[in-house]
Amino acid sequence: MLDGTKRARKMNLNSLNEFSNYWEAVREVYYPFESGLKAGTAQIFDHEIPGGQYSNLRPQARGLGLENKFEIIKKNYQEVNKMFGDLVKVTPSSKVVGDMAMFMTSNNLNAADVMKKGNELSFPDSVKSLFRGDLGQAYGGFPEELSKMILKDEKPYTNKPNEHLVPIDFETEFAIFQQQFTKHCNELDFLSYKLYPQVFKTYHAEFEKYDDLFPLPTKAFFFGLENNEEILIKLGKGQSVLIKLLYVTTPNEDGIRNVFFKFNGTTRVIEVKDNNFKSNKVAHKKAVTDKEIGAPLQGNLSAVHVKVGDVIKKNSPLFIIEAMKMESTITAPFEGKVKQIHLNGGVMVEQDDLVIEFD
């Protein structure tokens, strides 16, 4: 286009076309993971959601069962941004705004409701972290009234967040880290663990269960094999295995399927549990009275911090809900004694599922 001008640039069109063909082929493999957003939108001038976050927001909403309220989420994002003082929205501050927008949408709250009921709400942990000062100090400070509602009795920082970091003895802690996991974990793994401990624990547990899946072809990894489909897996230099799926039987009464395949030409069979054979979903009791504390959104009830008989002060942490990269610590809206724990950590909960009951 610029040939013959001083801005002309020599480009290898054949090379560019090779890149184009490559990404066209790759997209066929990864299309199930696309966000579903087919075009740009002028709404960006209203809600100011960064592009990367915008493409992730719909899958996140889908994971929380809120995809049908995506327009409300975008509107709430705009409202949250105003409530928080019109933040500079980059990772991770933009995620905090998104977490709060999801929280408001899942609980049918608007900005006025938050300001009215803020002292009784259990805000997402990322929101508390922002107002505490973990991401730094906002220019001009955060809105004072909202800050008091979010932090409750906690005082925000007045200095740099790194001044509150606990010093790390890398040599000592790295040795402990290798004992906790394996000696094969390197310093990069250690840094990943220190930055994202729960994510690394999950990754390591999957690695221990399945080993290194990197050699698997992408299509086989994501979608599995079709009957009579054959793949070559390169394990290393001069090391390859040939696998061909023959067929998979229907599940028996216990949900077990027999998988017949060829491994380097030899027919083998293994038994595999079909986890989709029978629904094990449990309908939990819902929180309906003032003395019953339920989950504010659907997700994983990762931990319960109290036990029966505990006398709890207002704003004390009760349990944690994890959902789509968002962690929320649910606190006590009043003082009281724990009468019953209805659900323990490690179960999936729906919104309003009863977790704790007070006397």
One Martini backbone bead per residue (centre of mass of N, CA, C, O) as a GRO file, in nm:
protein
  359
    1MET     BB    1   0.053   0.064  -0.016
    2LEU     BB    2   0.355   0.231   0.019
    3ASP     BB    3   0.458   0.225  -0.245
    4GLY     BB    4   0.664   0.504  -0.336
    5THR     BB    5   0.726   0.584  -0.045
    6LYS     BB    6   0.887   0.675   0.254
    7ARG     BB    7   0.702   0.436   0.408
    8ALA     BB    8   0.815   0.203   0.291
    9ARG     BB    9   0.801  -0.165   0.324
   10LYS     BB   10   0.973  -0.454   0.338
   11MET     BB   11   0.790  -0.752   0.260
   12ASN     BB   12   0.715  -1.094   0.318
   13LEU     BB   13   0.440  -1.226   0.185
   14ASN     BB   14   0.486  -1.530   0.216
   15SER     BB   15   0.530  -1.523   0.522
   16LEU     BB   16   0.260  -1.393   0.599
   17ASN     BB   17   0.086  -1.623   0.477
   18GLU     BB   18   0.188  -1.844   0.664
   19PHE     BB   19   0.075  -1.720   0.920
   20SER     BB   20  -0.219  -1.712   0.830
   21ASN     BB   21  -0.250  -2.019   0.787
   22TYR     BB   22  -0.180  -2.104   1.070
   23TRP     BB   23  -0.410  -1.947   1.228
   24GLU     BB   24  -0.641  -2.080   1.076
   25ALA     BB   25  -0.581  -2.366   1.183
   26VAL     BB   26  -0.576  -2.309   1.490
   27ARG     BB   27  -0.870  -2.202   1.522
   28GLU     BB   28  -1.008  -2.482   1.478
   29VAL     BB   29  -0.911  -2.587   1.764
   30TYR     BB   30  -0.996  -2.314   1.954
   31TYR     BB   31  -1.305  -2.232   1.914
   32PRO     BB   32  -1.440  -2.329   2.194
   33PHE     BB   33  -1.269  -2.074   2.346
   34GLU     BB   34  -1.428  -1.862   2.250
   35SER     BB   35  -1.630  -1.591   2.352
   36GLY     BB   36  -1.853  -1.489   2.113
   37LEU     BB   37  -1.727  -1.229   2.006
   38LYS     BB   38  -1.770  -1.085   1.673
   39ALA     BB   39  -1.746  -0.775   1.767
   40GLY     BB   40  -1.737  -0.468   1.810
   41THR     BB   41  -1.798  -0.178   2.042
   42ALA     BB   42  -1.926   0.136   2.152
   43GLN     BB   43  -1.952   0.070   2.466
   44ILE     BB   44  -1.659   0.135   2.555
   45PHE     BB   45  -1.732   0.443   2.620
   46ASP     BB   46  -1.890   0.356   2.880
   47HIS     BB   47  -1.743   0.104   3.044
   48GLU     BB   48  -1.424   0.060   2.996
   49ILE     BB   49  -1.343  -0.222   2.895
   50PRO     BB   50  -1.097  -0.406   2.845
   51GLY     BB   51  -1.035  -0.614   2.590
   52GLY     BB   52  -0.936  -0.872   2.739
   53GLN     BB   53  -1.167  -0.871   2.949
   54TYR     BB   54  -1.410  -0.875   2.757
   55SER     BB   55  -1.347  -1.166   2.640
   56ASN     BB   56  -1.365  -1.298   2.945
   57LEU     BB   57  -1.647  -1.221   3.067
   58ARG     BB   58  -1.844  -1.424   2.945
   59PRO     BB   59  -1.721  -1.691   3.052
   60GLN     BB   60  -1.742  -1.600   3.346
   61ALA     BB   61  -2.050  -1.569   3.345
   62ARG     BB   62  -2.108  -1.862   3.264
   63GLY     BB   63  -1.972  -1.993   3.520
   64LEU     BB   64  -2.200  -1.823   3.708
   65GLY     BB   65  -2.484  -1.811   3.553
   66LEU     BB   66  -2.478  -1.495   3.381
   67GLU     BB   67  -2.512  -1.470   3.066
   68ASN     BB   68  -2.812  -1.344   3.060
   69LYS     BB   69  -2.654  -1.077   3.220
   70PHE     BB   70  -2.438  -0.920   3.047
   71GLU     BB   71  -2.557  -0.631   3.026
   72ILE     BB   72  -2.560  -0.584   3.333
   73ILE     BB   73  -2.259  -0.618   3.381
   74LYS     BB   74  -2.172  -0.375   3.210
   75LYS     BB   75  -2.330  -0.168   3.373
   76ASN     BB   76  -2.194  -0.235   3.649
   77TYR     BB   77  -1.910  -0.166   3.566
   78GLN     BB   78  -1.966   0.134   3.532
   79GLU     BB   79  -2.064   0.181   3.826
   80VAL     BB   80  -1.811   0.084   3.974
   81ASN     BB   81  -1.613   0.281   3.856
   82LYS     BB   82  -1.751   0.525   3.989
   83MET     BB   83  -1.742   0.428   4.286
   84PHE     BB   84  -1.409   0.396   4.277
   85GLY     BB   85  -1.305   0.666   4.103
   86ASP     BB   86  -1.203   0.611   3.826
   87LEU     BB   87  -1.008   0.393   3.724
   88VAL     BB   88  -0.719   0.246   3.632
   89LYS     BB   89  -0.764  -0.014   3.387
   90VAL     BB   90  -0.565  -0.273   3.494
   91THR     BB   91  -0.378  -0.518   3.560
   92PRO     BB   92  -0.583  -0.586   3.841
   93SER     BB   93  -0.808  -0.359   3.857
   94SER     BB   94  -1.015  -0.461   3.646
   95LYS     BB   95  -1.089  -0.722   3.800
   96VAL     BB   96  -1.221  -0.586   4.041
   97VAL     BB   97  -1.452  -0.457   3.886
   98GLY     BB   98  -1.559  -0.728   3.775
   99ASP     BB   99  -1.616  -0.867   4.045
  100MET     BB  100  -1.824  -0.656   4.142
  101ALA     BB  101  -2.019  -0.685   3.904
  102MET     BB  102  -2.083  -0.983   3.958
  103PHE     BB  103  -2.181  -0.952   4.246
  104MET     BB  104  -2.420  -0.764   4.183
  105THR     BB  105  -2.565  -0.947   3.977
  106SER     BB  106  -2.600  -1.208   4.160
  107ASN     BB  107  -2.753  -1.001   4.390
  108ASN     BB  108  -2.930  -0.771   4.273
  109LEU     BB  109  -2.744  -0.506   4.249
  110ASN     BB  110  -2.686  -0.169   4.299
  111ALA     BB  111  -2.540   0.115   4.387
  112ALA     BB  112  -2.754   0.193   4.600
  113ASP     BB  113  -2.750  -0.078   4.754
  114VAL     BB  114  -2.456  -0.070   4.842
  115MET     BB  115  -2.477   0.198   5.008
  116LYS     BB  116  -2.709   0.081   5.197
  117LYS     BB  117  -2.576  -0.240   5.250
  118GLY     BB  118  -2.260  -0.248   5.297
  119ASN     BB  119  -2.238  -0.343   5.607
  120GLU     BB  120  -2.370  -0.645   5.515
  121LEU     BB  121  -2.154  -0.710   5.311
  122SER     BB  122  -1.955  -0.957   5.124
  123PHE     BB  123  -1.689  -0.884   4.977
  124PRO     BB  124  -1.465  -0.930   4.766
  125ASP     BB  125  -1.132  -0.976   4.814
  126SER     BB  126  -1.033  -0.785   4.586
  127VAL     BB  127  -1.174  -0.534   4.701
  128LYS     BB  128  -1.035  -0.526   4.972
  129SER     BB  129  -0.747  -0.508   4.858
  130LEU     BB  130  -0.776  -0.239   4.715
  131PHE     BB  131  -0.872  -0.066   4.972
  132ARG     BB  132  -0.621  -0.141   5.146
  133GLY     BB  133  -0.354  -0.121   4.922
  134ASP     BB  134  -0.226  -0.365   4.748
  135LEU     BB  135  -0.220  -0.176   4.463
  136GLY     BB  136  -0.223   0.093   4.597
  137GLN     BB  137  -0.263   0.440   4.549
  138ALA     BB  138  -0.504   0.642   4.478
  139TYR     BB  139  -0.576   0.918   4.324
  140GLY     BB  140  -0.722   1.082   4.599
  141GLY     BB  141  -0.841   0.829   4.674
  142PHE     BB  142  -1.095   0.669   4.823
  143PRO     BB  143  -1.403   0.642   4.898
  144GLU     BB  144  -1.478   0.668   5.224
  145GLU     BB  145  -1.755   0.533   5.268
  146LEU     BB  146  -1.696   0.273   5.104
  147SER     BB  147  -1.439   0.186   5.255
  148LYS     BB  148  -1.578   0.126   5.529
  149MET     BB  149  -1.767  -0.098   5.421
  150ILE     BB  150  -1.549  -0.293   5.312
  151LEU     BB  151  -1.338  -0.298   5.571
  152LYS     BB  152  -1.468  -0.209   5.821
  153ASP     BB  153  -1.224  -0.251   6.079
  154GLU     BB  154  -1.020  -0.193   5.868
  155LYS     BB  155  -0.710  -0.054   5.782
  156PRO     BB  156  -0.559   0.131   5.563
  157TYR     BB  157  -0.312   0.217   5.382
  158THR     BB  158  -0.033   0.483   5.365
  159ASN     BB  159   0.154   0.303   5.197
  160LYS     BB  160   0.334   0.079   5.057
  161PRO     BB  161   0.268  -0.253   4.996
  162ASN     BB  162   0.570  -0.372   5.019
  163GLU     BB  163   0.593  -0.302   5.335
  164HIS     BB  164   0.394  -0.574   5.399
  165LEU     BB  165   0.595  -0.774   5.329
  166VAL     BB  166   0.727  -1.078   5.383
  167PRO     BB  167   1.013  -1.198   5.421
  168ILE     BB  168   1.235  -1.402   5.213
  169ASP     BB  169   1.394  -1.720   5.240
  170PHE     BB  170   1.485  -1.875   4.964
  171GLU     BB  171   1.659  -2.113   5.052
  172THR     BB  172   1.473  -2.233   5.271
  173GLU     BB  173   1.194  -2.235   5.114
  174PHE     BB  174   1.287  -2.407   4.874
  175ALA     BB  175   1.341  -2.664   5.037
  176ILE     BB  176   1.052  -2.694   5.145
  177PHE     BB  177   0.912  -2.703   4.871
  178GLN     BB  178   1.051  -2.970   4.774
  179GLN     BB  179   0.932  -3.142   5.006
  180GLN     BB  180   0.627  -3.089   4.944
  181PHE     BB  181   0.683  -3.187   4.666
  182THR     BB  182   0.955  -3.183   4.457
  183LYS     BB  183   1.289  -3.194   4.349
  184HIS     BB  184   1.198  -3.110   4.045
  185CYS     BB  185   1.137  -2.843   4.143
  186ASN     BB  186   1.194  -2.526   4.060
  187GLU     BB  187   1.232  -2.188   4.082
  188LEU     BB  188   0.989  -2.124   3.902
  189ASP     BB  189   0.789  -2.286   4.069
  190PHE     BB  190   0.831  -2.128   4.331
  191LEU     BB  191   0.731  -1.855   4.222
  192SER     BB  192   0.450  -1.954   4.148
  193TYR     BB  193   0.370  -2.034   4.437
  194LYS     BB  194   0.407  -1.750   4.573
  195LEU     BB  195   0.197  -1.606   4.383
  196TYR     BB  196   0.010  -1.897   4.325
  197PRO     BB  197  -0.063  -2.137   4.532
  198GLN     BB  198  -0.335  -2.272   4.437
  199VAL     BB  199  -0.264  -2.307   4.140
  200PHE     BB  200  -0.014  -2.486   4.185
  201LYS     BB  201  -0.149  -2.715   4.341
  202THR     BB  202  -0.338  -2.797   4.112
  203TYR     BB  203  -0.124  -2.852   3.901
  204HIS     BB  204   0.040  -3.065   4.061
  205ALA     BB  205  -0.191  -3.269   4.094
  206GLU     BB  206  -0.227  -3.314   3.788
  207PHE     BB  207   0.063  -3.404   3.731
  208GLU     BB  208   0.061  -3.652   3.923
  209LYS     BB  209  -0.178  -3.792   3.768
  210TYR     BB  210  -0.078  -3.737   3.436
  211ASP     BB  211   0.156  -3.584   3.386
  212ASP     BB  212   0.306  -3.506   3.090
  213LEU     BB  213   0.099  -3.356   2.818
  214PHE     BB  214   0.264  -3.207   2.593
  215PRO     BB  215   0.299  -3.438   2.363
  216LEU     BB  216   0.021  -3.398   2.294
  217PRO     BB  217  -0.193  -3.336   2.074
  218THR     BB  218  -0.415  -3.089   2.072
  219LYS     BB  219  -0.673  -3.235   1.969
  220ALA     BB  220  -0.652  -3.478   2.165
  221PHE     BB  221  -0.657  -3.316   2.428
  222PHE     BB  222  -0.940  -3.168   2.384
  223PHE     BB  223  -1.121  -3.421   2.213
  224GLY     BB  224  -0.995  -3.667   2.139
  225LEU     BB  225  -1.077  -3.973   1.991
  226GLU     BB  226  -1.163  -4.142   1.724
  227ASN     BB  227  -1.255  -4.396   1.565
  228ASN     BB  228  -0.958  -4.506   1.414
  229GLU     BB  229  -0.766  -4.311   1.537
  230GLU     BB  230  -0.428  -4.185   1.480
  231ILE     BB  231  -0.128  -4.132   1.685
  232LEU     BB  232   0.177  -3.947   1.740
  233ILE     BB  233   0.405  -3.970   2.019
  234LYS     BB  234   0.656  -3.754   2.134
  235LEU     BB  235   0.888  -3.808   2.402
  236GLY     BB  236   1.160  -3.798   2.229
  237LYS     BB  237   1.457  -3.876   2.122
  238GLY     BB  238   1.359  -4.161   1.956
  239GLN     BB  239   1.063  -4.131   2.104
  240SER     BB  240   0.772  -4.326   2.019
  241VAL     BB  241   0.409  -4.348   1.994
  242LEU     BB  242   0.134  -4.560   1.885
  243ILE     BB  243  -0.213  -4.457   1.869
  244LYS     BB  244  -0.531  -4.649   1.853
  245LEU     BB  245  -0.865  -4.615   1.832
  246LEU     BB  246  -1.129  -4.836   1.830
  247TYR     BB  247  -1.331  -4.858   2.101
  248VAL     BB  248  -1.634  -4.780   2.297
  249THR     BB  249  -1.826  -4.871   2.538
  250THR     BB  250  -2.085  -4.897   2.712
  251PRO     BB  251  -2.208  -4.843   3.009
  252ASN     BB  252  -2.247  -4.972   3.297
  253GLU     BB  253  -2.403  -4.969   3.607
  254ASP     BB  254  -2.118  -4.819   3.709
  255GLY     BB  255  -1.992  -4.646   3.459
  256ILE     BB  256  -1.823  -4.852   3.285
  257ARG     BB  257  -1.570  -4.845   3.036
  258ASN     BB  258  -1.438  -4.993   2.745
  259VAL     BB  259  -1.108  -4.943   2.610
  260PHE     BB  260  -1.003  -4.985   2.278
  261PHE     BB  261  -0.652  -5.026   2.178
  262LYS     BB  262  -0.348  -4.930   2.016
  263PHE     BB  263  -0.002  -5.013   2.113
  264ASN     BB  264   0.218  -5.050   1.890
  265GLY     BB  265  -0.002  -5.280   1.766
  266THR     BB  266  -0.125  -5.347   2.049
  267THR     BB  267  -0.392  -5.477   2.203
  268ARG     BB  268  -0.597  -5.291   2.434
  269VAL     BB  269  -0.751  -5.265   2.772
  270ILE     BB  270  -0.960  -5.033   2.956
  271GLU     BB  271  -1.095  -4.891   3.246
  272VAL     BB  272  -1.357  -4.634   3.252
  273LYS     BB  273  -1.494  -4.370   3.414
  274ASP     BB  274  -1.815  -4.228   3.371
  275ASN     BB  275  -1.897  -3.916   3.496
  276ASN     BB  276  -2.174  -3.879   3.300
  277PHE     BB  277  -2.374  -4.113   3.356
  278LYS     BB  278  -2.439  -3.986   3.649
  279SER     BB  279  -2.606  -3.777   3.844
  280ASN     BB  280  -2.467  -3.613   4.156
  281LYS     BB  281  -2.650  -3.390   4.212
  282VAL     BB  282  -2.715  -3.173   4.484
  283ALA     BB  283  -2.984  -3.052   4.673
  284HIS     BB  284  -2.972  -2.786   4.863
  285LYS     BB  285  -3.039  -2.606   5.114
  286LYS     BB  286  -3.189  -2.306   5.185
  287ALA     BB  287  -3.165  -1.976   5.271
  288VAL     BB  288  -3.437  -1.802   5.470
  289THR     BB  289  -3.327  -1.692   5.729
  290ASP     BB  290  -3.154  -1.477   5.941
  291LYS     BB  291  -2.982  -1.740   6.066
  292GLU     BB  292  -2.904  -1.794   5.762
  293ILE     BB  293  -2.610  -1.879   5.571
  294GLY     BB  294  -2.536  -1.819   5.238
  295ALA     BB  295  -2.454  -1.832   4.921
  296PRO     BB  296  -2.398  -1.557   4.700
  297LEU     BB  297  -2.274  -1.780   4.501
  298GLN     BB  298  -2.160  -1.978   4.268
  299GLY     BB  299  -1.938  -2.257   4.366
  300ASN     BB  300  -1.661  -2.315   4.572
  301LEU     BB  301  -1.638  -2.454   4.888
  302SER     BB  302  -1.325  -2.427   5.023
  303ALA     BB  303  -1.401  -2.299   5.321
  304VAL     BB  304  -1.442  -2.344   5.683
  305HIS     BB  305  -1.389  -2.133   5.984
  306VAL     BB  306  -1.608  -2.289   6.150
  307LYS     BB  307  -1.788  -2.418   6.440
  308VAL     BB  308  -1.968  -2.572   6.649
  309GLY     BB  309  -2.016  -2.322   6.916
  310ASP     BB  310  -1.923  -2.074   6.808
  311VAL     BB  311  -1.840  -1.740   6.884
  312ILE     BB  312  -1.942  -1.469   6.682
  313LYS     BB  313  -1.839  -1.196   6.528
  314LYS     BB  314  -1.872  -0.932   6.360
  315ASN     BB  315  -1.702  -0.988   6.051
  316SER     BB  316  -1.636  -1.272   6.063
  317PRO     BB  317  -1.511  -1.539   5.917
  318LEU     BB  318  -1.674  -1.827   5.764
  319PHE     BB  319  -1.634  -1.843   5.436
  320ILE     BB  320  -1.531  -1.975   5.105
  321ILE     BB  321  -1.564  -1.858   4.766
  322GLU     BB  322  -1.504  -2.011   4.446
  323ALA     BB  323  -1.513  -1.821   4.121
  324MET     BB  324  -1.368  -1.750   3.847
  325LYS     BB  325  -1.106  -1.610   4.000
  326MET     BB  326  -1.297  -1.568   4.255
  327GLU     BB  327  -1.269  -1.457   4.596
  328SER     BB  328  -1.492  -1.508   4.885
  329THR     BB  329  -1.542  -1.372   5.205
  330ILE     BB  330  -1.766  -1.471   5.443
  331THR     BB  331  -1.938  -1.280   5.676
  332ALA     BB  332  -2.069  -1.177   5.965
  333PRO     BB  333  -2.369  -0.983   6.020
  334PHE     BB  334  -2.343  -1.101   6.321
  335GLU     BB  335  -2.381  -1.198   6.630
  336GLY     BB  336  -2.303  -1.546   6.737
  337LYS     BB  337  -2.404  -1.892   6.740
  338VAL     BB  338  -2.317  -2.194   6.622
  339LYS     BB  339  -2.536  -2.456   6.531
  340GLN     BB  340  -2.475  -2.527   6.209
  341ILE     BB  341  -2.315  -2.731   5.957
  342HIS     BB  342  -2.421  -2.801   5.629
  343LEU     BB  343  -2.137  -2.738   5.485
  344ASN     BB  344  -1.841  -2.837   5.345
  345GLY     BB  345  -1.553  -2.835   5.218
  346GLY     BB  346  -1.551  -2.910   4.853
  347VAL     BB  347  -1.822  -2.797   4.748
  348MET     BB  348  -2.082  -2.734   4.541
  349VAL     BB  349  -2.260  -2.425   4.494
  350GLU     BB  350  -2.539  -2.242   4.513
  351GLN     BB  351  -2.731  -1.995   4.533
  352ASP     BB  352  -2.835  -1.994   4.876
  353ASP     BB  353  -2.690  -2.207   5.006
  354LEU     BB  354  -2.667  -2.366   5.299
  355VAL     BB  355  -2.409  -2.342   5.555
  356ILE     BB  356  -2.499  -2.156   5.810
  357GLU     BB  357  -2.624  -2.179   6.153
  358PHE     BB  358  -2.789  -1.991   6.393
  359ASP     BB  359  -2.930  -1.928   6.713
   0.00000   0.00000   0.00000
